[in-house]
Amino acid sequence: MQTNQITFSSLNDSSYIWISINQKKIRALIDTGAGITCISRKLSDKLNLTFESLKPGIIKNFYIASGSSLNAVGIAKIDYNLNGLIIPFDTVVLDNLTEACIIGSNFLNATSARILVLCLLKTI
């Protein structure tokens, strides 16, 4: 098994990283409290992403930290580019999401990401 390591370091906005989707630079929030990785419908439309409709029985409403409920409109198959490392990942598209992209714990677990909070380093 090949291991790739990319380290991100930032003193400002340490909860964010810069990624690329379809050659567009996107500021993504790393949120260990989010169970899913998601993007806003607005960003999905801007990037001309296609997404599959949610199948019956799949949760369509997601609750965010503020307690608000957001409607899921589909699942997009996205190739995330993190400093040249391409990671394909199924991503939930949410209406009215204020962040453009949230990297949730499902992505972090799938990539065996390590976050060193005291050093403000993120390694995927």
CSV table of N, CA and C in Angstrom, one decimal:
chain,number,residue,atom,x,y,z
A,1,MET,N,0.8,-1.2,0.0
A,1,MET,CA,0.0,0.0,0.0
A,1,MET,C,0.9,1.2,0.0
A,2,GLN,N,0.6,2.1,-0.9
A,2,GLN,CA,1.4,3.4,-1.0
A,2,GLN,C,0.8,4.4,0.0
A,3,THR,N,1.8,5.0,0.7
A,3,THR,CA,1.4,6.1,1.6
A,3,THR,C,1.8,7.4,1.1
A,4,ASN,N,0.9,8.4,1.0
A,4,ASN,CA,1.2,9.7,0.6
A,4,ASN,C,1.0,10.6,1.8
A,5,GLN,N,1.9,11.6,1.9
A,5,GLN,CA,1.8,12.5,3.1
A,5,GLN,C,1.9,13.9,2.5
A,6,ILE,N,0.9,14.7,2.9
A,6,ILE,CA,0.9,16.1,2.6
A,6,ILE,C,0.7,16.9,3.9
A,7,THR,N,1.5,17.8,4.2
A,7,THR,CA,1.3,18.6,5.4
A,7,THR,C,0.9,20.0,5.1
A,8,PHE,N,-0.1,20.5,5.8
A,8,PHE,CA,-0.5,21.9,5.6
A,8,PHE,C,-0.2,22.6,6.9
A,9,SER,N,0.3,23.8,6.9
A,9,SER,CA,0.6,24.6,8.0
A,9,SER,C,0.0,26.0,7.9
A,10,SER,N,-0.6,26.4,9.0
A,10,SER,CA,-1.1,27.8,8.9
A,10,SER,C,-1.3,28.3,10.3
A,11,LEU,N,-0.9,29.6,10.5
A,11,LEU,CA,-1.1,30.2,11.8
A,11,LEU,C,-2.5,30.9,11.8
A,12,ASN,N,-2.9,31.4,10.7
A,12,ASN,CA,-4.2,32.0,10.5
A,12,ASN,C,-5.2,31.1,9.9
A,13,ASP,N,-6.4,31.1,10.4
A,13,ASP,CA,-7.5,30.2,9.9
A,13,ASP,C,-7.0,28.8,9.9
A,14,SER,N,-6.5,28.3,11.0
A,14,SER,CA,-6.0,27.0,11.1
A,14,SER,C,-7.0,25.9,10.9
A,15,SER,N,-8.3,26.2,10.8
A,15,SER,CA,-9.3,25.1,10.5
A,15,SER,C,-9.5,25.0,9.0
A,16,TYR,N,-8.8,25.7,8.2
A,16,TYR,CA,-9.0,25.7,6.8
A,16,TYR,C,-7.8,25.2,6.0
A,17,ILE,N,-8.1,24.6,4.9
A,17,ILE,CA,-7.0,24.3,3.9
A,17,ILE,C,-7.4,24.7,2.5
A,18,TRP,N,-6.5,24.9,1.7
A,18,TRP,CA,-6.8,25.2,0.3
A,18,TRP,C,-6.7,23.9,-0.5
A,19,ILE,N,-7.8,23.6,-1.3
A,19,ILE,CA,-7.8,22.4,-2.1
A,19,ILE,C,-8.2,22.9,-3.5
A,20,SER,N,-8.1,22.0,-4.5
A,20,SER,CA,-8.6,22.3,-5.8
A,20,SER,C,-9.7,21.3,-6.2
A,21,ILE,N,-10.7,21.8,-6.8
A,21,ILE,CA,-11.8,20.9,-7.4
A,21,ILE,C,-12.0,21.4,-8.8
A,22,ASN,N,-11.8,20.6,-9.8
A,22,ASN,CA,-11.9,21.0,-11.2
A,22,ASN,C,-11.0,22.2,-11.5
A,23,GLN,N,-9.8,22.2,-11.1
A,23,GLN,CA,-8.8,23.2,-11.3
A,23,GLN,C,-9.2,24.6,-10.6
A,24,LYS,N,-10.1,24.6,-9.8
A,24,LYS,CA,-10.5,25.8,-9.0
A,24,LYS,C,-10.1,25.7,-7.6
A,25,LYS,N,-9.4,26.7,-7.1
A,25,LYS,CA,-8.9,26.8,-5.7
A,25,LYS,C,-10.1,27.1,-4.8
A,26,ILE,N,-10.2,26.2,-3.8
A,26,ILE,CA,-11.4,26.3,-2.8
A,26,ILE,C,-10.8,26.3,-1.4
A,27,ARG,N,-11.3,27.2,-0.6
A,27,ARG,CA,-11.0,27.2,0.8
A,27,ARG,C,-12.0,26.3,1.5
A,28,ALA,N,-11.4,25.2,2.1
A,28,ALA,CA,-12.3,24.2,2.7
A,28,ALA,C,-12.1,24.1,4.2
A,29,LEU,N,-13.2,24.0,5.0
A,29,LEU,CA,-13.2,24.0,6.4
A,29,LEU,C,-12.9,22.5,6.8
A,30,ILE,N,-11.9,22.3,7.7
A,30,ILE,CA,-11.8,20.9,8.3
A,30,ILE,C,-12.6,20.9,9.5
A,31,ASP,N,-13.6,20.1,9.6
A,31,ASP,CA,-14.5,20.1,10.7
A,31,ASP,C,-14.6,18.6,11.3
A,32,THR,N,-13.9,18.4,12.4
A,32,THR,CA,-13.9,17.1,13.0
A,32,THR,C,-15.2,16.7,13.6
A,33,GLY,N,-16.0,17.7,13.8
A,33,GLY,CA,-17.4,17.5,14.4
A,33,GLY,C,-18.4,17.2,13.3
A,34,ALA,N,-18.1,17.3,12.1
A,34,ALA,CA,-19.0,17.0,11.0
A,34,ALA,C,-18.9,15.6,10.6
A,35,GLY,N,-19.9,14.9,10.6
A,35,GLY,CA,-19.9,13.4,10.2
A,35,GLY,C,-19.7,13.2,8.7
A,36,ILE,N,-20.1,14.2,7.9
A,36,ILE,CA,-20.0,14.0,6.5
A,36,ILE,C,-19.2,15.1,5.8
A,37,THR,N,-18.7,14.8,4.6
A,37,THR,CA,-18.0,15.8,3.8
A,37,THR,C,-19.1,16.4,2.9
A,38,CYS,N,-19.1,17.7,2.8
A,38,CYS,CA,-20.2,18.3,2.0
A,38,CYS,C,-19.7,19.6,1.3
A,39,ILE,N,-20.4,19.9,0.2
A,39,ILE,CA,-20.2,21.2,-0.4
A,39,ILE,C,-21.6,21.9,-0.6
A,40,SER,N,-21.5,23.2,-0.8
A,40,SER,CA,-22.7,23.9,-1.0
A,40,SER,C,-23.3,23.7,-2.4
A,41,ARG,N,-24.6,23.8,-2.5
A,41,ARG,CA,-25.2,23.7,-3.9
A,41,ARG,C,-24.6,24.9,-4.8
A,42,LYS,N,-24.4,26.0,-4.2
A,42,LYS,CA,-23.9,27.2,-4.9
A,42,LYS,C,-22.5,26.8,-5.5
A,43,LEU,N,-21.6,26.2,-4.7
A,43,LEU,CA,-20.3,25.8,-5.3
A,43,LEU,C,-20.5,24.7,-6.3
A,44,SER,N,-21.3,23.8,-6.0
A,44,SER,CA,-21.6,22.7,-7.0
A,44,SER,C,-22.0,23.3,-8.4
A,45,ASP,N,-22.9,24.2,-8.3
A,45,ASP,CA,-23.4,24.9,-9.6
A,45,ASP,C,-22.2,25.7,-10.2
A,46,LYS,N,-21.4,26.4,-9.4
A,46,LYS,CA,-20.3,27.2,-10.0
A,46,LYS,C,-19.3,26.3,-10.7
A,47,LEU,N,-19.1,25.1,-10.1
A,47,LEU,CA,-18.1,24.2,-10.7
A,47,LEU,C,-18.7,23.2,-11.7
A,48,ASN,N,-20.0,23.4,-12.0
A,48,ASN,CA,-20.7,22.6,-13.0
A,48,ASN,C,-20.6,21.1,-12.6
A,49,LEU,N,-20.7,20.8,-11.3
A,49,LEU,CA,-20.6,19.4,-10.9
A,49,LEU,C,-21.9,18.7,-11.1
A,50,THR,N,-21.9,17.5,-11.5
A,50,THR,CA,-23.1,16.7,-11.6
A,50,THR,C,-23.2,15.8,-10.3
A,51,PHE,N,-24.4,15.6,-9.9
A,51,PHE,CA,-24.6,14.8,-8.7
A,51,PHE,C,-25.8,13.9,-8.9
A,52,GLU,N,-25.8,12.7,-8.2
A,52,GLU,CA,-26.9,11.8,-8.2
A,52,GLU,C,-27.9,12.2,-7.2
A,53,SER,N,-29.2,12.0,-7.5
A,53,SER,CA,-30.2,12.2,-6.6
A,53,SER,C,-30.1,11.2,-5.4
A,54,LEU,N,-30.6,11.6,-4.3
A,54,LEU,CA,-30.5,10.7,-3.1
A,54,LEU,C,-31.5,9.6,-3.3
A,55,LYS,N,-31.1,8.4,-2.9
A,55,LYS,CA,-31.9,7.2,-3.0
A,55,LYS,C,-32.9,7.2,-1.9
A,56,PRO,N,-34.1,6.6,-2.1
A,56,PRO,CA,-35.1,6.5,-1.0
A,56,PRO,C,-34.4,5.9,0.3
A,57,GLY,N,-34.7,6.4,1.4
A,57,GLY,CA,-34.2,5.9,2.7
A,57,GLY,C,-32.9,6.6,3.1
A,58,ILE,N,-32.3,7.4,2.3
A,58,ILE,CA,-31.1,8.1,2.6
A,58,ILE,C,-31.6,9.4,3.3
A,59,ILE,N,-30.9,9.8,4.4
A,59,ILE,CA,-31.2,11.0,5.1
A,59,ILE,C,-31.1,12.2,4.2
A,60,LYS,N,-32.1,13.0,4.2
A,60,LYS,CA,-32.1,14.2,3.4
A,60,LYS,C,-31.9,15.5,4.1
A,61,ASN,N,-32.0,15.5,5.4
A,61,ASN,CA,-31.9,16.7,6.2
A,61,ASN,C,-30.7,16.5,7.2
A,62,PHE,N,-29.8,17.5,7.2
A,62,PHE,CA,-28.6,17.4,8.0
A,62,PHE,C,-28.6,18.6,9.0
A,63,TYR,N,-28.3,18.4,10.2
A,63,TYR,CA,-28.3,19.5,11.2
A,63,TYR,C,-26.8,20.0,11.4
A,64,ILE,N,-26.7,21.3,11.4
A,64,ILE,CA,-25.4,21.9,11.6
A,64,ILE,C,-25.2,22.4,13.0
A,65,ALA,N,-24.1,22.9,13.4
A,65,ALA,CA,-23.7,23.3,14.7
A,65,ALA,C,-24.7,24.3,15.3
A,66,SER,N,-25.3,25.2,14.5
A,66,SER,CA,-26.2,26.2,14.9
A,66,SER,C,-27.6,25.6,15.3
A,67,GLY,N,-27.8,24.3,14.9
A,67,GLY,CA,-29.1,23.7,15.1
A,67,GLY,C,-30.0,23.7,13.9
A,68,SER,N,-29.6,24.5,12.9
A,68,SER,CA,-30.4,24.6,11.6
A,68,SER,C,-30.3,23.3,10.8
A,69,SER,N,-31.4,23.1,10.1
A,69,SER,CA,-31.4,21.9,9.2
A,69,SER,C,-31.2,22.3,7.8
A,70,LEU,N,-30.3,21.6,7.1
A,70,LEU,CA,-30.0,21.9,5.7
A,70,LEU,C,-30.5,20.7,4.8
A,71,ASN,N,-31.0,21.0,3.7
A,71,ASN,CA,-31.5,19.9,2.8
A,71,ASN,C,-30.4,19.4,1.8
A,72,ALA,N,-30.3,18.1,1.8
A,72,ALA,CA,-29.3,17.5,0.9
A,72,ALA,C,-30.0,17.3,-0.4
A,73,VAL,N,-29.4,17.7,-1.5
A,73,VAL,CA,-29.9,17.5,-2.8
A,73,VAL,C,-29.3,16.4,-3.7
A,74,GLY,N,-28.2,15.9,-3.2
A,74,GLY,CA,-27.6,14.8,-4.0
A,74,GLY,C,-26.2,14.5,-3.5
A,75,ILE,N,-25.6,13.5,-4.2
A,75,ILE,CA,-24.2,13.1,-3.9
A,75,ILE,C,-23.4,13.3,-5.1
A,76,ALA,N,-22.3,14.1,-5.0
A,76,ALA,CA,-21.3,14.4,-6.1
A,76,ALA,C,-20.1,13.5,-5.9
A,77,LYS,N,-19.6,13.0,-7.0
A,77,LYS,CA,-18.3,12.2,-7.0
A,77,LYS,C,-17.2,13.3,-7.3
A,78,ILE,N,-16.5,13.7,-6.3
A,78,ILE,CA,-15.5,14.8,-6.5
A,78,ILE,C,-14.1,14.2,-6.4
A,79,ASP,N,-13.2,14.7,-7.3
A,79,ASP,CA,-11.8,14.5,-7.1
A,79,ASP,C,-11.2,15.7,-6.4
A,80,TYR,N,-10.8,15.5,-5.2
A,80,TYR,CA,-10.2,16.5,-4.4
A,80,TYR,C,-8.7,16.5,-4.7
A,81,ASN,N,-8.1,17.7,-5.0
A,81,ASN,CA,-6.7,17.8,-5.3
A,81,ASN,C,-6.1,18.6,-4.1
A,82,LEU,N,-5.3,17.9,-3.3
A,82,LEU,CA,-4.6,18.4,-2.2
A,82,LEU,C,-3.1,18.5,-2.5
A,83,ASN,N,-2.7,19.6,-2.9
A,83,ASN,CA,-1.3,19.8,-3.3
A,83,ASN,C,-0.7,18.7,-4.2
A,84,GLY,N,-1.6,18.3,-5.2
A,84,GLY,CA,-1.2,17.3,-6.2
A,84,GLY,C,-1.6,15.9,-5.9
A,85,LEU,N,-2.0,15.6,-4.6
A,85,LEU,CA,-2.6,14.3,-4.3
A,85,LEU,C,-4.1,14.3,-4.6
A,86,ILE,N,-4.5,13.5,-5.6
A,86,ILE,CA,-5.9,13.4,-6.0
A,86,ILE,C,-6.6,12.4,-5.1
A,87,ILE,N,-7.7,12.8,-4.4
A,87,ILE,CA,-8.5,11.9,-3.6
A,87,ILE,C,-9.9,11.9,-4.1
A,88,PRO,N,-10.4,10.9,-4.7
A,88,PRO,CA,-11.8,10.8,-5.1
A,88,PRO,C,-12.7,10.5,-3.9
A,89,PHE,N,-13.8,11.3,-3.8
A,89,PHE,CA,-14.6,11.1,-2.6
A,89,PHE,C,-16.1,11.5,-2.9
A,90,ASP,N,-17.0,10.7,-2.5
A,90,ASP,CA,-18.4,11.0,-2.6
A,90,ASP,C,-18.8,12.0,-1.6
A,91,THR,N,-19.4,13.1,-2.0
A,91,THR,CA,-19.6,14.3,-1.2
A,91,THR,C,-21.1,14.7,-1.3
A,92,VAL,N,-21.7,15.0,-0.1
A,92,VAL,CA,-23.1,15.4,-0.1
A,92,VAL,C,-23.2,16.9,-0.5
A,93,VAL,N,-24.1,17.2,-1.4
A,93,VAL,CA,-24.4,18.6,-1.8
A,93,VAL,C,-25.6,19.1,-1.0
A,94,LEU,N,-25.4,20.2,-0.3
A,94,LEU,CA,-26.4,20.8,0.6
A,94,LEU,C,-26.8,22.1,0.1
A,95,ASP,N,-28.1,22.4,0.2
A,95,ASP,CA,-28.7,23.7,-0.1
A,95,ASP,C,-28.4,24.6,1.1
A,96,ASN,N,-28.0,25.9,0.8
A,96,ASN,CA,-27.9,26.9,1.8
A,96,ASN,C,-26.7,26.7,2.8
A,97,LEU,N,-25.7,25.9,2.4
A,97,LEU,CA,-24.6,25.7,3.3
A,97,LEU,C,-23.7,27.0,3.2
A,98,THR,N,-23.4,27.6,4.3
A,98,THR,CA,-22.6,28.9,4.3
A,98,THR,C,-21.2,28.7,3.9
A,99,GLU,N,-20.6,27.6,4.3
A,99,GLU,CA,-19.2,27.2,3.9
A,99,GLU,C,-19.3,26.7,2.5
A,100,ALA,N,-18.2,26.9,1.7
A,100,ALA,CA,-18.2,26.4,0.3
A,100,ALA,C,-18.0,24.9,0.4
A,101,CYS,N,-17.1,24.4,1.3
A,101,CYS,CA,-16.8,23.0,1.4
A,101,CYS,C,-16.4,22.7,2.8
A,102,ILE,N,-16.9,21.6,3.3
A,102,ILE,CA,-16.6,21.1,4.7
A,102,ILE,C,-16.0,19.7,4.5
A,103,ILE,N,-14.8,19.5,5.0
A,103,ILE,CA,-14.1,18.2,5.1
A,103,ILE,C,-14.5,17.6,6.4
A,104,GLY,N,-15.3,16.6,6.4
A,104,GLY,CA,-15.8,16.0,7.6
A,104,GLY,C,-15.1,14.8,8.0
A,105,SER,N,-15.5,14.2,9.1
A,105,SER,CA,-14.8,13.1,9.7
A,105,SER,C,-14.8,11.8,8.8
A,106,ASN,N,-15.8,11.7,7.9
A,106,ASN,CA,-15.8,10.5,7.0
A,106,ASN,C,-14.6,10.6,6.1
A,107,PHE,N,-14.3,11.8,5.6
A,107,PHE,CA,-13.1,12.0,4.7
A,107,PHE,C,-11.8,11.8,5.5
A,108,LEU,N,-11.8,12.4,6.7
A,108,LEU,CA,-10.6,12.3,7.5
A,108,LEU,C,-10.3,10.9,7.9
A,109,ASN,N,-11.3,10.1,8.3
A,109,ASN,CA,-11.1,8.7,8.6
A,109,ASN,C,-10.7,7.9,7.4
A,110,ALA,N,-11.3,8.1,6.3
A,110,ALA,CA,-11.0,7.4,5.0
A,110,ALA,C,-9.6,7.6,4.6
A,111,THR,N,-9.1,8.8,4.8
A,111,THR,CA,-7.7,9.1,4.4
A,111,THR,C,-6.7,9.0,5.5
A,112,SER,N,-7.1,8.5,6.6
A,112,SER,CA,-6.2,8.3,7.8
A,112,SER,C,-5.5,9.6,8.1
A,113,ALA,N,-6.3,10.7,8.0
A,113,ALA,CA,-5.7,12.1,8.3
A,113,ALA,C,-5.3,12.2,9.8
A,114,ARG,N,-4.2,12.9,10.0
A,114,ARG,CA,-3.8,13.3,11.3
A,114,ARG,C,-3.8,14.8,11.5
A,115,ILE,N,-4.4,15.3,12.6
A,115,ILE,CA,-4.4,16.7,12.8
A,115,ILE,C,-3.7,17.0,14.1
A,116,LEU,N,-2.6,17.7,14.0
A,116,LEU,CA,-1.8,18.1,15.2
A,116,LEU,C,-2.2,19.5,15.6
A,117,VAL,N,-3.1,19.7,16.5
A,117,VAL,CA,-3.7,21.0,16.8
A,117,VAL,C,-2.6,21.9,17.4
A,118,LEU,N,-1.8,21.4,18.3
A,118,LEU,CA,-0.9,22.3,19.0
A,118,LEU,C,0.2,22.9,18.0
A,119,CYS,N,0.5,22.1,17.0
A,119,CYS,CA,1.5,22.5,16.0
A,119,CYS,C,0.8,23.2,14.8
A,120,LEU,N,-0.5,23.2,14.8
A,120,LEU,CA,-1.3,23.8,13.7
A,120,LEU,C,-0.9,23.1,12.3
A,121,LEU,N,-0.7,21.8,12.3
A,121,LEU,CA,-0.3,21.1,11.1
A,121,LEU,C,-1.4,20.1,10.8
A,122,LYS,N,-1.7,19.9,9.5
A,122,LYS,CA,-2.7,18.9,9.1
A,122,LYS,C,-2.0,18.0,8.1
A,123,THR,N,-2.0,16.7,8.3
A,123,THR,CA,-1.4,15.7,7.4
A,123,THR,C,-2.4,14.8,6.9
A,124,ILE,N,-2.5,14.7,5.5
A,124,ILE,CA,-3.4,13.7,4.9
A,124,ILE,C,-2.6,12.8,4.1
